[in-house]
Coordinates of C-alpha atoms in Angstrom, one line a residue:
Chain A
X1 CA 5.4 -4.0 13.9
X2 CA 5.8 -5.1 10.4
X3 CA 9.6 -5.6 10.5
X4 CA 10.2 -2.8 8.1
X5 CA 12.2 0.1 9.5
X6 CA 12.4 3.8 8.0
X7 CA 14.4 6.7 8.8
X8 CA 13.8 9.1 9.5
X9 CA 10.1 9.5 10.9
X10 CA 9.6 13.1 9.9
X11 CA 11.9 15.4 7.7
X12 CA 11.4 19.2 7.2
X13 CA 13.4 20.9 4.6
X14 CA 13.3 23.7 2.1
X15 CA 12.5 24.1 -1.6
X16 CA 15.5 23.2 -4.0
X17 CA 17.0 21.0 -1.4
X18 CA 17.9 17.1 -1.4
X19 CA 17.0 14.6 0.8
X20 CA 17.7 10.7 1.5
X21 CA 15.1 8.6 2.9
X22 CA 16.4 5.2 4.3
X23 CA 14.5 1.8 4.5
X24 CA 15.6 -1.8 5.9
X25 CA 13.4 -4.4 5.1
X26 CA 12.5 -7.3 7.0
X27 CA 14.7 -9.9 7.8
X28 CA 15.1 -12.3 4.7
X29 CA 13.2 -10.0 2.4
X30 CA 14.8 -9.4 -1.0
X31 CA 12.3 -7.0 -2.6
X32 CA 11.7 -3.3 -1.6
X33 CA 9.2 -1.2 -2.7
X34 CA 8.8 2.6 -2.6
X35 CA 5.4 4.3 -2.3
X36 CA 4.4 8.0 -2.0
X37 CA 1.1 9.1 -0.3
X38 CA 0.2 12.6 -0.9
X39 CA -3.3 14.1 -0.5
X40 CA -3.9 14.9 -4.1
X41 CA -2.4 11.8 -5.8
X42 CA -3.3 9.1 -3.0
X43 CA -1.0 6.2 -2.8
X44 CA 1.4 5.8 -5.7
X45 CA 3.8 3.1 -6.5
X46 CA 7.4 4.7 -7.2
X47 CA 9.9 1.9 -7.7
X48 CA 10.9 -1.7 -6.9
X49 CA 14.2 -3.2 -6.3
X50 CA 15.0 -7.0 -6.0
X51 CA 18.2 -8.0 -4.7
X52 CA 20.1 -5.1 -5.6
X53 CA 18.8 -4.5 -9.2
X54 CA 15.7 -2.2 -10.2
X55 CA 12.8 -4.3 -11.2
X56 CA 9.9 -2.0 -11.7
X57 CA 9.2 1.9 -12.1
X58 CA 6.1 3.5 -11.5
X59 CA 5.3 7.1 -11.2
X60 CA 8.5 8.2 -10.1
X61 CA 9.9 11.7 -11.1
X62 CA 13.2 12.0 -12.7
X63 CA 14.6 14.3 -9.8
X64 CA 13.9 11.0 -7.6
X65 CA 16.2 7.8 -7.5
X66 CA 16.7 5.1 -5.4
X67 CA 19.1 2.3 -4.9
X68 CA 19.3 -1.2 -3.0
X69 CA 22.4 -2.1 -1.2
X70 CA 24.5 -5.4 -0.7
X71 CA 23.1 -5.4 2.7
X72 CA 19.4 -5.0 1.2
X73 CA 18.5 -1.8 2.7
X74 CA 17.5 0.9 0.3
X75 CA 17.4 4.5 -0.2
X76 CA 15.3 7.0 -2.0
X77 CA 16.9 10.3 -3.0
X78 CA 14.8 13.3 -3.6
X79 CA 16.3 16.3 -5.3
X80 CA 15.3 19.8 -6.3
X81 CA 12.5 19.6 -3.9
X82 CA 9.4 21.3 -4.8
X83 CA 6.2 22.1 -2.4
X84 CA 4.4 19.3 -4.2
X85 CA 6.9 16.5 -2.8
X86 CA 5.5 17.0 0.6
X87 CA 4.1 13.4 1.3
X88 CA 4.1 10.4 3.3
X89 CA 6.8 8.0 1.7
X90 CA 6.4 4.3 2.4
X91 CA 8.9 1.5 2.1
X92 CA 7.6 -2.0 1.8
X93 CA 9.3 -5.5 1.5
X94 CA 8.5 -8.8 0.4
X95 CA 10.2 -12.3 0.2
X96 CA 10.8 -12.1 -3.6
X97 CA 9.3 -11.0 -6.9
X98 CA 5.8 -12.4 -7.7
X99 CA 5.1 -12.5 -4.0
X100 CA 1.8 -11.4 -2.9
X101 CA 2.2 -9.8 0.5
X102 CA 4.3 -6.7 0.9
X103 CA 4.9 -5.6 4.4
X104 CA 4.9 -1.8 5.1
X105 CA 7.3 0.2 7.0
X106 CA 5.8 3.3 9.4
X107 CA 6.8 5.6 6.6
X108 CA 8.7 8.8 6.3
X109 CA 6.6 12.1 6.4
X110 CA 8.4 14.8 4.1
X111 CA 7.4 18.5 4.5
X112 CA 8.6 20.7 1.9
X113 CA 8.6 24.6 2.9
Chain B
X1 CA -4.4 0.2 -17.0
X2 CA -5.9 -1.4 -13.9
X3 CA -7.7 0.9 -11.8
X4 CA -9.4 0.5 -8.3
X5 CA -12.6 2.4 -7.4
X6 CA -13.8 3.1 -3.7
X7 CA -17.2 4.7 -4.0
X8 CA -17.7 5.5 -0.3
X9 CA -15.2 8.2 0.7
X10 CA -16.6 8.1 4.4
X11 CA -18.6 5.9 6.7
X12 CA -19.7 5.9 10.1
X13 CA -21.2 3.0 12.2
X14 CA -21.9 2.2 15.9
X15 CA -19.7 0.0 17.7
X16 CA -20.8 -3.8 17.5
X17 CA -22.4 -3.2 13.9
X18 CA -21.6 -4.7 10.9
X19 CA -20.2 -2.7 8.2
X20 CA -19.4 -3.4 4.4
X21 CA -17.0 -1.2 2.3
X22 CA -17.4 -1.3 -1.3
X23 CA -14.5 -1.8 -4.0
X24 CA -14.6 -2.4 -7.7
X25 CA -11.8 -2.7 -10.0
X26 CA -10.9 -2.8 -13.7
X27 CA -8.4 -5.3 -15.3
X28 CA -8.2 -7.4 -18.2
X29 CA -6.0 -10.0 -16.2
X30 CA -7.2 -13.5 -15.2
X31 CA -4.7 -13.9 -12.5
X32 CA -4.1 -11.3 -9.6
X33 CA -4.4 -10.5 -6.0
X34 CA -6.9 -8.2 -4.4
X35 CA -6.3 -6.4 -0.7
X36 CA -7.5 -4.9 1.9
X37 CA -5.2 -2.4 3.8
X38 CA -6.0 -0.5 6.9
X39 CA -4.3 2.6 7.8
X40 CA -5.1 4.0 11.4
X41 CA -4.3 7.5 12.8
X42 CA -0.6 6.2 13.2
X43 CA -0.6 6.3 9.4
X44 CA 1.1 2.5 9.6
X45 CA -0.3 0.4 6.3
X46 CA -1.7 -2.9 7.8
X47 CA -2.7 -5.7 5.8
X48 CA -6.1 -6.9 6.4
X49 CA -7.1 -9.4 4.1
X50 CA -6.1 -10.5 0.9
X51 CA -7.7 -12.7 -2.0
X52 CA -6.0 -15.0 -4.8
X53 CA -8.3 -14.1 -8.1
X54 CA -8.1 -17.8 -8.6
X55 CA -9.9 -18.8 -5.6
X56 CA -13.4 -18.9 -5.5
X57 CA -13.7 -19.0 -1.9
X58 CA -13.8 -15.8 -0.1
X59 CA -11.2 -15.2 2.1
X60 CA -12.0 -14.5 6.0
X61 CA -9.7 -13.4 8.9
X62 CA -11.5 -13.4 12.0
X63 CA -14.0 -10.7 12.0
X64 CA -13.1 -9.5 8.7
X65 CA -14.2 -11.2 5.2
X66 CA -14.5 -10.4 1.7
X67 CA -17.3 -10.7 -0.9
X68 CA -15.3 -11.5 -4.1
X69 CA -17.4 -11.4 -7.2
X70 CA -14.9 -12.0 -10.0
X71 CA -17.3 -11.6 -13.1
X72 CA -18.6 -8.2 -11.5
X73 CA -15.0 -7.1 -10.7
X74 CA -16.1 -6.4 -7.1
X75 CA -14.1 -7.1 -3.9
X76 CA -16.3 -5.7 -0.7
X77 CA -15.0 -5.8 2.8
X78 CA -17.3 -6.8 5.8
X79 CA -16.4 -5.9 9.1
X80 CA -18.4 -7.9 11.9
X81 CA -19.0 -6.8 15.5
X82 CA -16.9 -3.5 14.7
X83 CA -14.7 -2.2 17.5
X84 CA -13.4 1.4 18.1
X85 CA -9.8 0.1 17.1
X86 CA -11.3 -0.4 13.6
X87 CA -11.6 3.4 13.0
X88 CA -8.9 4.0 9.9
X89 CA -8.9 4.7 6.2
X90 CA -9.3 1.4 4.4
X91 CA -7.7 1.0 0.9
X92 CA -8.7 -1.5 -1.5
X93 CA -5.6 -2.7 -3.6
X94 CA -5.0 -4.5 -6.8
X95 CA -1.9 -6.3 -7.9
X96 CA -1.3 -8.4 -11.1
X97 CA 0.3 -11.9 -10.8
X98 CA 3.2 -11.4 -12.7
X99 CA 3.6 -7.6 -11.4
X100 CA 4.8 -6.6 -8.2
X101 CA 3.5 -2.8 -7.8
X102 CA 0.2 -2.5 -5.9
X103 CA -2.5 -0.3 -7.0
X104 CA -4.6 1.3 -4.4
X105 CA -7.8 3.0 -4.5
X106 CA -8.6 6.4 -2.9
X107 CA -9.6 4.9 0.4
X108 CA -12.8 4.9 2.7
X109 CA -12.7 6.8 5.9
X110 CA -14.3 4.4 8.5
X111 CA -15.4 5.9 11.8
X112 CA -16.7 3.4 14.7
X113 CA -18.6 5.5 17.2
X114 CA -19.2 4.5 21.1

């Protein structure tokens, strides 16, 4: 158990809908990262937050957004969902910026029908 | 841009054997980290081992060790005395020192056979 929690574990929804994925980092960690794992794209970095502020952005679609709250939990919002958004979404956390070790949560499996 | 290449999509070995997974990467950076992550059927991403580029000594973690060749940009993982629980997808990954995003390879699916 990495100490990172993600909810829900599974999510099934329809095209065009909006969903929110939630992540709670390990106790004491200030950085949160979101990754997407899909069959065709592999594992890709989406976005990072550090202590409430966006720090780095990767291949995140404009339909996707994220935020980190004062209690350091983070949410990833996915809107206007398409079939291709079906994937496993991981949250990871680390103690700070430029920290080598990221600890991954169990992931949320999103299925868009 | 940094890239990570794993040339072995799938491998199978007998239990108790030693297996080596290959990884090459491309970067112009001098300071970076390299990782091997394991993803078993449960889908959890588990850090197996990490290597700082400035360290010449190869990292080891129990049965897991790496062969880090900085000039050749090669980072292979050796699993000794393989066990059934080692069956998983293994991802080689790269992170620049001043950056926080991890770049993953496509993975090698490893089967440990009884």
